[in-house]
Short mmCIF file of C-alpha atoms in Angstrom, two decimals:
data_model
loop_
_atom_site.label_atom_id
_atom_site.label_comp_id
_atom_site.label_asym_id
_atom_site.label_seq_id
_atom_site.Cartn_x
_atom_site.Cartn_y
_atom_site.Cartn_z
CA MET A 6 12.05 19.68 9.54
CA LYS A 7 9.53 18.70 12.16
CA LYS A 8 9.27 15.05 13.10
CA PHE A 9 6.55 13.50 15.25
CA ILE A 10 7.44 10.05 16.52
CA LEU A 11 4.77 7.97 18.20
CA LEU A 12 6.35 6.03 21.03
CA GLY A 13 5.46 2.66 22.32
CA PHE A 14 4.54 0.35 19.48
CA VAL A 15 5.93 -2.98 20.52
CA ASN A 16 8.32 -4.34 17.89
CA LEU A 17 7.31 -1.78 15.26
CA LEU A 18 7.69 1.97 15.63
CA PHE A 19 6.63 4.39 12.96
CA SER A 20 6.86 8.06 12.23
CA PHE A 21 5.51 10.64 9.88
CA THR A 22 7.86 13.45 8.94
CA TYR A 23 6.07 16.66 8.13
CA LEU A 24 8.30 18.65 5.80
CA GLN A 25 7.87 22.34 5.20
CA ALA A 26 7.03 23.99 1.88
CA GLN A 27 9.40 22.99 -0.92
CA ASP A 28 9.93 19.57 0.69
CA ILE A 29 12.67 17.92 -1.33
CA ILE A 30 13.13 14.22 -2.05
CA ASN A 31 16.42 13.52 -3.81
CA PRO A 32 16.67 9.94 -5.11
CA VAL A 33 19.50 7.91 -3.64
CA SER A 34 20.18 6.06 -6.90
CA ALA A 35 18.94 5.65 -10.45
CA THR A 36 19.08 2.95 -13.12
CA THR A 37 18.11 2.93 -16.78
CA THR A 38 17.60 0.73 -19.81
CA LEU A 39 18.99 3.54 -21.97
CA THR A 40 22.56 3.39 -23.27
CA ALA A 41 24.73 6.19 -21.84
CA GLU A 42 26.91 8.21 -24.21
CA PHE A 43 29.97 10.52 -23.90
CA GLY A 44 30.88 9.01 -20.52
CA THR A 45 27.86 10.63 -18.88
CA ASN A 46 26.46 9.11 -15.70
CA LEU A 47 22.86 8.97 -14.49
CA ILE A 48 24.08 10.00 -11.02
CA ASN A 49 24.58 13.50 -12.47
CA THR A 50 20.79 13.89 -12.61
CA ILE A 51 20.20 13.40 -8.86
CA ASN A 52 23.28 14.88 -7.18
CA GLY A 53 22.84 18.58 -7.98
CA SER A 54 26.09 18.72 -9.96
CA GLY A 55 24.80 21.43 -12.29
CA LEU A 56 22.55 23.37 -9.90
CA ASP A 57 23.39 26.67 -8.25
CA ALA A 58 21.80 25.39 -5.01
CA PHE A 59 21.31 21.85 -3.71
CA PRO A 60 19.04 20.36 -2.57
CA SER A 61 16.44 22.51 -4.30
CA LEU A 62 13.26 22.40 -6.34
CA THR A 63 13.74 25.89 -7.75
CA ALA A 64 17.48 26.34 -8.40
CA ASP A 65 18.91 27.24 -11.80
CA HIS A 66 20.86 24.62 -13.74
CA GLY A 67 23.93 25.76 -15.63
CA MET A 68 24.62 24.77 -19.22
CA SER A 69 24.19 21.02 -19.63
CA VAL A 70 27.56 19.35 -20.18
CA PHE A 71 28.77 15.78 -19.89
CA GLY A 72 29.76 16.22 -16.24
CA ASN A 73 26.43 17.54 -14.97
CA SER A 74 23.77 15.76 -17.05
CA PHE A 75 22.90 12.45 -18.66
CA VAL A 76 22.93 11.75 -22.39
CA ALA A 77 21.93 8.47 -24.07
CA ILE A 78 21.40 7.10 -27.55
CA ASN A 79 18.06 8.41 -28.80
CA GLU A 80 15.62 5.60 -28.10
CA THR A 81 12.74 4.69 -25.90
CA GLY A 82 13.60 3.32 -22.48
CA SER A 83 12.95 3.60 -18.76
CA ILE A 84 14.71 5.41 -15.94
CA ASP A 85 14.01 4.22 -12.38
CA PHE A 86 14.67 6.47 -9.38
CA ASP A 87 15.06 4.86 -5.95
CA LEU A 88 13.84 7.33 -3.31
CA GLY A 89 15.60 5.47 -0.51
CA GLY A 90 12.43 5.00 1.53
CA SER A 91 8.67 5.26 1.50
CA TYR A 92 7.26 8.71 0.66
CA LEU A 93 3.97 10.40 -0.07
CA VAL A 94 5.03 12.09 -3.30
CA ASP A 95 2.95 14.93 -4.77
CA GLY A 96 5.16 16.61 -7.35
CA LEU A 97 8.49 16.94 -9.12
CA ALA A 98 10.97 19.48 -10.41
CA PHE A 99 12.64 18.72 -13.73
CA TRP A 100 15.56 20.33 -15.51
CA ASN A 101 15.70 19.24 -19.14
CA GLN A 102 18.80 19.11 -21.30
CA ASN A 103 19.36 22.78 -22.19
CA PHE A 104 21.55 24.84 -24.58
CA PHE A 105 24.18 22.13 -24.98
CA GLY A 106 23.87 19.89 -28.07
CA PRO A 107 23.97 19.99 -31.85
CA VAL A 108 20.68 21.91 -31.80
CA PRO A 109 19.99 23.63 -28.44
CA GLY A 110 17.35 21.74 -26.49
CA GLU A 111 16.44 19.21 -29.16
CA ASN A 112 17.95 16.23 -27.34
CA GLY A 113 15.90 16.99 -24.21
CA ILE A 114 13.13 14.58 -23.22
CA GLN A 115 9.73 15.50 -24.69
CA GLU A 116 7.03 12.85 -24.10
CA VAL A 117 7.20 10.71 -20.99
CA LEU A 118 5.08 8.34 -18.89
CA ILE A 119 5.62 8.63 -15.13
CA SER A 120 4.80 5.72 -12.82
CA SER A 121 5.28 4.79 -9.17
CA SER A 122 6.10 1.58 -7.32
CA ASN A 123 6.43 0.39 -3.74
CA ASP A 124 8.61 -2.61 -4.55
CA GLY A 125 10.57 -1.53 -7.62
CA VAL A 126 8.91 -4.28 -9.68
CA THR A 127 5.27 -3.40 -10.27
CA TYR A 128 4.69 0.16 -11.51
CA THR A 129 1.42 2.09 -11.81
CA PRO A 130 0.97 5.35 -13.79
CA ILE A 131 0.63 8.39 -11.53
CA THR A 132 -2.64 10.25 -11.92
CA GLY A 133 -2.09 13.86 -12.95
CA ALA A 134 1.63 13.49 -13.63
CA PRO A 135 3.02 15.37 -16.65
CA ASN A 136 3.32 13.52 -19.95
CA ILE A 137 5.50 16.10 -21.65
CA PHE A 138 8.54 18.15 -20.62
CA ALA A 139 9.21 21.54 -22.21
CA GLN A 140 12.09 22.13 -24.60
CA THR A 141 14.83 24.14 -22.91
CA THR A 142 17.17 26.39 -24.90
CA CYS A 143 18.60 28.71 -22.25
CA MET A 144 22.13 28.38 -20.88
CA SER A 145 21.16 28.74 -17.21
CA CYS A 146 17.64 27.49 -16.66
CA PRO A 147 15.13 27.21 -13.81
CA SER A 148 13.27 23.99 -13.12
CA GLU A 149 9.95 23.02 -14.64
CA GLN A 150 7.67 22.20 -11.69
CA PHE A 151 4.66 19.87 -11.60
CA SER A 152 2.17 18.67 -9.03
CA PHE A 153 0.06 15.51 -9.22
CA THR A 154 -2.18 13.28 -7.12
CA GLU A 155 -0.30 12.17 -4.02
CA VAL A 156 1.01 8.61 -4.15
CA MET A 157 2.80 6.49 -1.60
CA THR A 158 5.91 5.20 -3.32
CA SER A 159 9.52 4.16 -2.96
CA PHE A 160 10.39 4.27 -6.66
CA ILE A 161 9.53 6.57 -9.59
CA ARG A 162 9.88 5.49 -13.22
CA PHE A 163 10.18 7.68 -16.32
CA ASP A 164 9.35 5.86 -19.56
CA VAL A 165 11.00 8.03 -22.19
CA ILE A 166 8.97 8.10 -25.40
CA ASN A 167 10.80 10.69 -27.54
CA ASN A 168 12.95 13.81 -27.52
CA TRP A 169 12.57 17.28 -29.09
CA GLY A 170 13.83 16.26 -32.53
CA GLU A 171 17.57 15.60 -32.36
CA PRO A 172 18.03 12.29 -34.25
CA THR A 173 20.94 10.83 -32.30
CA TYR A 174 20.74 11.55 -28.56
CA VAL A 175 18.27 12.08 -25.69
CA GLY A 176 19.04 13.40 -22.24
CA PHE A 177 18.19 15.57 -19.26
CA SER A 178 19.99 17.45 -16.52
CA GLU A 179 18.35 16.91 -13.09
CA VAL A 180 15.22 15.75 -11.30
CA ALA A 181 13.92 16.02 -7.72
CA PHE A 182 10.60 15.20 -6.10
CA SER A 183 8.43 16.79 -3.42
CA GLY A 184 6.44 15.08 -0.71
CA ILE A 185 6.29 13.73 2.82
CA GLU A 186 8.50 11.03 4.22
CA ALA A 187 6.08 8.53 5.70
CA THR A 188 6.63 5.06 7.00
CA VAL A 189 3.06 4.05 7.48
CA PRO A 190 2.16 1.50 10.11
CA VAL A 191 1.29 -1.67 8.26
CA GLU A 192 1.18 -3.82 11.37
CA ASN A 193 1.14 -2.31 14.87
CA VAL A 194 1.99 -5.38 16.88
CA ILE A 195 1.71 -5.87 20.63
CA ASN A 196 3.23 -9.19 21.61
CA PRO A 197 2.47 -10.15 25.22
CA VAL A 198 5.50 -10.58 27.44
CA SER A 199 4.00 -13.48 29.39
CA ALA A 200 0.85 -15.55 29.78
CA THR A 201 -0.78 -17.61 32.52
CA THR A 202 -3.74 -20.00 32.50
CA THR A 203 -6.08 -22.03 34.68
CA LEU A 204 -6.07 -24.77 32.02
CA SER A 205 -3.88 -27.87 32.43
CA ALA A 206 -1.17 -28.14 29.77
CA GLU A 207 -0.80 -31.39 27.81
CA PHE A 208 1.88 -33.08 25.63
CA GLY A 209 4.62 -30.96 27.23
CA SER A 210 3.32 -27.88 25.37
CA SER A 211 3.89 -24.41 26.82
CA LEU A 212 1.75 -21.30 26.75
CA VAL A 213 4.84 -19.29 25.75
CA ASN A 214 4.57 -20.93 22.31
CA THR A 215 1.47 -18.80 21.68
CA ILE A 216 3.22 -15.45 22.10
CA ASN A 217 6.76 -15.99 20.77
CA GLY A 218 6.08 -16.57 17.07
CA SER A 219 7.53 -20.09 17.18
CA GLY A 220 5.24 -21.35 14.40
CA LEU A 221 4.87 -18.20 12.30
CA ASP A 222 6.60 -17.52 8.99
CA ALA A 223 7.18 -13.89 10.10
CA PHE A 224 7.46 -12.41 13.58
CA PRO A 225 6.30 -10.01 14.90
CA SER A 226 3.22 -10.02 12.68
CA LEU A 227 -0.54 -9.68 12.66
CA SER A 228 -0.96 -11.42 9.30
CA ALA A 229 1.68 -14.14 9.00
CA SER A 230 0.92 -17.80 8.28
CA HIS A 231 1.32 -20.42 11.01
CA GLY A 232 2.76 -23.77 10.10
CA GLY A 233 1.55 -27.09 11.42
CA ALA A 234 0.60 -26.90 15.07
CA ASN A 235 2.50 -29.21 17.42
CA PRO A 236 3.51 -29.17 21.10
CA GLY A 237 6.58 -27.11 20.20
CA THR A 238 4.66 -24.35 18.37
CA ALA A 239 1.25 -24.37 20.05
CA PHE A 240 -0.50 -24.88 23.39
CA TYR A 241 -2.72 -27.85 24.23
CA ALA A 242 -4.67 -28.39 27.43
CA THR A 243 -7.15 -30.78 28.92
CA ASN A 244 -10.54 -29.95 27.43
CA GLY A 245 -12.52 -27.71 29.73
CA THR A 246 -13.44 -24.15 30.43
CA GLY A 247 -10.74 -21.89 31.77
CA THR A 248 -9.00 -18.54 31.43
CA ILE A 249 -5.80 -17.42 29.74
CA ASP A 250 -4.35 -14.07 30.84
CA PHE A 251 -1.87 -12.17 28.63
CA ASP A 252 0.43 -9.58 30.20
CA LEU A 253 1.15 -6.88 27.59
CA GLY A 254 4.14 -5.57 29.52
CA GLY A 255 2.75 -2.03 29.79
CA SER A 256 -0.30 0.11 29.25
CA TYR A 257 -1.71 0.16 25.70
CA LEU A 258 -4.61 1.47 23.72
CA VAL A 259 -5.65 -1.88 22.23
CA ASP A 260 -8.04 -2.00 19.27
CA GLY A 261 -7.79 -5.50 17.84
CA LEU A 262 -6.21 -8.92 17.81
CA SER A 263 -4.92 -11.63 15.49
CA PHE A 264 -5.54 -15.25 16.41
CA TRP A 265 -4.16 -18.50 15.00
CA ASN A 266 -6.22 -21.50 16.10
CA ALA A 267 -4.88 -25.03 16.52
CA ASN A 268 -4.78 -26.45 13.00
CA ALA A 269 -4.97 -29.80 11.26
CA THR A 270 -1.59 -31.24 12.26
CA GLY A 271 -2.56 -31.52 15.92
CA PRO A 272 -5.27 -33.60 17.61
CA GLY A 273 -8.52 -33.09 15.69
CA GLN A 274 -11.22 -30.59 16.66
CA THR A 275 -9.17 -29.08 19.49
CA GLY A 276 -9.27 -25.45 18.34
CA ILE A 277 -10.98 -22.86 20.54
CA GLN A 278 -14.52 -22.07 19.40
CA ASP A 279 -16.55 -19.94 21.85
CA VAL A 280 -14.67 -17.38 23.89
CA LEU A 281 -15.15 -14.27 25.98
CA ILE A 282 -12.49 -11.52 25.83
CA TYR A 283 -11.78 -9.08 28.66
CA SER A 284 -9.32 -6.28 29.45
CA SER A 285 -7.74 -5.13 32.69
CA GLU A 286 -5.42 -2.36 33.76
CA ASP A 287 -4.27 -4.05 36.97
CA GLY A 288 -4.50 -7.78 36.24
CA VAL A 289 -7.16 -8.19 38.93
CA THR A 290 -10.37 -6.55 37.73
CA TYR A 291 -11.41 -7.52 34.20
CA SER A 292 -14.17 -6.00 32.02
CA PRO A 293 -15.67 -7.42 28.79
CA ILE A 294 -14.35 -5.68 25.66
CA SER A 295 -17.13 -4.11 23.60
CA GLY A 296 -17.20 -5.43 20.05
CA ALA A 297 -14.70 -8.22 20.66
CA THR A 298 -15.31 -11.48 18.84
CA SER A 299 -16.98 -14.32 20.71
CA VAL A 300 -16.13 -17.10 18.22
CA PHE A 301 -12.89 -18.22 16.62
CA THR A 302 -13.02 -20.12 13.31
CA GLU A 303 -11.82 -23.71 13.16
CA ALA A 304 -8.48 -24.09 11.34
CA VAL A 305 -8.78 -27.18 9.13
CA SER A 306 -5.61 -26.92 7.01
CA THR A 307 -2.02 -27.71 7.96
CA SER A 308 -1.01 -24.08 7.50
CA SER A 309 -3.31 -21.36 8.76
CA MET A 310 -3.66 -17.61 8.27
CA ALA A 311 -4.40 -15.23 11.10
CA GLN A 312 -7.99 -14.51 12.03
CA GLN A 313 -8.05 -10.72 12.48
CA PHE A 314 -10.54 -8.83 14.61
CA ALA A 315 -11.12 -5.19 15.54
CA PHE A 316 -13.00 -3.94 18.59
CA THR A 317 -13.69 -0.76 20.55
CA GLU A 318 -10.38 0.67 21.71
CA VAL A 319 -9.60 -0.04 25.37
CA THR A 320 -6.80 0.98 27.71
CA ALA A 321 -5.30 -2.26 28.94
CA SER A 322 -2.23 -3.87 30.43
CA PHE A 323 -3.75 -7.36 30.45
CA ILE A 324 -6.09 -9.24 28.12
CA ARG A 325 -8.03 -12.33 29.21
CA LEU A 326 -9.48 -15.07 27.02
CA GLU A 327 -12.15 -17.11 28.74
CA VAL A 328 -12.39 -20.41 26.86
CA ILE A 329 -15.97 -21.68 26.68
CA SER A 330 -15.79 -24.52 24.14
CA ASN A 331 -13.70 -26.18 21.44
CA TYR A 332 -14.63 -27.68 18.06
CA GLY A 333 -15.65 -31.10 19.36
CA SER A 334 -12.68 -32.96 20.79
CA PRO A 335 -13.69 -34.57 24.08
CA ASP A 336 -10.13 -34.61 25.34
CA PHE A 337 -8.16 -31.49 24.40
CA VAL A 338 -8.40 -27.78 23.59
CA GLY A 339 -5.68 -25.59 22.13
CA PHE A 340 -4.47 -22.75 19.92
CA SER A 341 -1.29 -21.72 18.15
CA GLU A 342 -0.60 -17.97 18.49
CA ILE A 343 -2.09 -14.63 19.48
CA ALA A 344 -1.04 -10.98 19.04
CA PHE A 345 -2.75 -7.65 19.63
CA SER A 346 -2.79 -4.32 17.82
CA GLY A 347 -2.63 -0.84 19.34
CA VAL A 348 -0.37 1.88 20.66
CA SER A 349 1.39 2.43 23.94
CA THR A 350 -0.15 5.00 26.24
CA LEU A 351 3.40 6.23 26.88
CA GLY A 352 3.55 9.74 25.44
CA VAL A 353 -0.07 9.65 24.31
CA THR A 354 -0.68 13.06 25.91
CA ASP A 355 1.53 14.50 23.18
CA TYR A 356 -0.93 13.19 20.62
CA THR A 357 -4.26 14.63 21.67
CA LEU A 358 -5.97 13.40 18.52
CA SER A 359 -5.65 9.84 19.87
CA ASP A 360 -7.84 10.86 22.80
CA VAL A 361 -10.54 12.82 20.98
CA ILE A 362 -10.91 10.98 17.67
CA SER A 363 -12.93 7.78 17.41
CA LEU A 364 -14.07 5.72 14.45
CA TYR A 365 -17.21 3.62 14.08
CA PRO A 366 -18.62 1.16 13.18
CA ASN A 367 -15.67 -1.18 13.20
CA PRO A 368 -15.89 -3.57 11.40
CA ALA A 369 -17.72 -1.56 8.75
CA ILE A 370 -19.58 -2.43 5.57
CA ASN A 371 -19.67 0.71 3.40
CA ILE A 372 -19.59 3.78 5.65
CA ILE A 373 -17.42 4.78 8.61
CA THR A 374 -17.87 7.85 10.77
CA ILE A 375 -14.99 9.82 12.28
CA ASN A 376 -16.10 11.38 15.58
CA ASN A 377 -14.13 14.48 16.61
CA LYS A 378 -15.57 15.01 20.07
CA SER A 379 -13.39 18.01 20.95
CA LYS A 380 -13.86 19.63 17.53
CA ILE A 381 -10.11 20.01 16.98
CA GLU A 382 -9.38 21.55 13.59
CA LEU A 383 -8.49 18.79 11.11
CA GLU A 384 -6.81 19.02 7.72
CA GLY A 385 -7.12 15.62 6.13
CA ILE A 386 -7.92 11.92 6.33
CA THR A 387 -5.87 9.38 4.38
CA ILE A 388 -6.58 5.66 4.16
CA TYR A 389 -3.90 3.05 3.42
CA ASP A 390 -4.20 -0.64 2.69
CA MET A 391 -2.03 -3.25 4.41
CA ASN A 392 0.63 -2.85 1.71
CA GLY A 393 1.02 0.81 2.63
CA ARG A 394 -0.65 1.99 -0.57
CA MET A 395 -2.82 5.09 -0.26
CA VAL A 396 -6.32 4.15 -1.42
CA LYS A 397 -8.32 7.23 -0.42
CA HIS A 398 -7.68 10.81 0.69
CA LEU A 399 -10.04 13.53 1.89
CA ASP A 400 -9.19 17.20 2.44
CA VAL A 401 -11.22 17.94 5.58
CA LYS A 402 -10.13 21.41 6.79
CA ASN A 403 -12.90 21.73 9.37
CA ASN A 404 -13.72 21.02 13.01
CA ASN A 405 -17.00 19.21 12.45
CA LEU A 406 -18.12 16.84 15.17
CA GLU A 407 -18.55 14.01 12.66
CA GLN A 408 -17.18 13.17 9.22
CA THR A 409 -18.46 10.23 7.19
CA ILE A 410 -16.31 8.31 4.71
CA ASP A 411 -17.62 6.05 1.97
CA LEU A 412 -15.69 2.76 1.78
CA SER A 413 -17.96 1.09 -0.77
CA ASP A 414 -15.30 1.32 -3.49
CA LEU A 415 -12.72 -0.57 -1.37
CA VAL A 416 -12.35 -4.34 -1.27
CA SER A 417 -12.84 -6.19 2.00
CA GLY A 418 -9.80 -6.08 4.24
CA ILE A 419 -7.93 -4.18 6.93
CA TYR A 420 -7.05 -0.52 6.43
CA MET A 421 -5.15 2.17 8.33
CA VAL A 422 -6.94 5.52 8.64
CA LYS A 423 -4.62 8.47 9.27
CA ILE A 424 -6.40 11.58 10.63
CA PHE A 425 -4.21 14.67 10.88
CA ASN A 426 -3.82 18.41 11.18
CA ASN A 427 -0.74 20.60 10.81
CA GLN A 428 0.57 19.68 14.26
CA THR A 429 -0.13 16.02 14.88
CA TYR A 430 -1.98 12.92 13.73
CA THR A 431 -3.53 9.68 14.88
CA VAL A 432 -3.88 6.36 13.08
CA LYS A 433 -6.92 4.10 13.47
CA ARG A 434 -7.31 0.55 12.21
CA VAL A 435 -10.56 -0.42 10.50
CA ILE A 436 -11.86 -3.68 9.05
CA LYS A 437 -14.01 -3.36 5.93
CA ASN A 438 -16.35 -6.31 5.42
#
């Protein structure tokens, strides 16, 4: 098993595990609405108890007996398999109830609906999954193997519709799945380690409130809600122009930010409006960031969501906000929280795709272009939403300089674009307007 781990995300690391052919996912547990019979246990169907090799997708299963299979009263019902983590699942191996039974094979599952879920609550049918399992009458039987459209999932559900004719019981022997273990970056958070400003603090507020998550309902986060702003959860200063410098605590490839403005519980109209955003590698020389926002939205409610922005990726150890204006208060200016997104440059030489792959425009409306300036051979591009659900996949298998992707069928929001070959990968963040 070959694991690539990308170092240096602050507060949230992630990895993709690239498994070799016959990549086996054995569920860690299983539950059912069916009523077990003969003292059988559903655990028998995921622990390899009847297989001649385990773990395996191709082993033979011996004669189904009470100690190595599961038998229930013949009825419709569901069986939920907990995979023990998040996986990109693309197939399954199934061993039906075999020779054992009043009539060999007739109590095996016949028609079935297979669905996936990320939370174990909401299930969606899997495109291309089998809807029927074969009747099995041998005494030592190989698996029945299926492939289907890859889904990101943590749970698989079988809705059992009927068996092969036996009037009393339904059952099966074993199941296993194939795929790639993948904890996809939902939020790649860089929280500054310190901040300084030329502005004069008011009300005893501290700039550290804007980087420590003190008002957020989740931390670290790029998308959490911020409660009512006050001197203990936000920063207020005398109204005027000035700079705020954020020390990221290391060198990062930064490609976006989340910003929570001062909201309605503080002095009115104090939120930052016009702003210039710069980056620096040494904390002395700053350069404007291409594509960075120049305006923050006024937060008018007592609880505010993050304003999220993407910009051209920069290498930076420091980010500067130059405050130009607020939303009208003659006395004060302030904001609640800020965080950045990106990856540490530590170990980035091990991930050459990060250096040679770029994505534009960002934000995008309907089309994005992947630029592969070194023409490294690629294999695929997969896009995930912020819930980690795969929403689009392209088999690339070329070294073209540019690859366009149509996003017109996706709703507005933030997506993670994973670009990969058989050795490595990179992940880019894109905003679809």
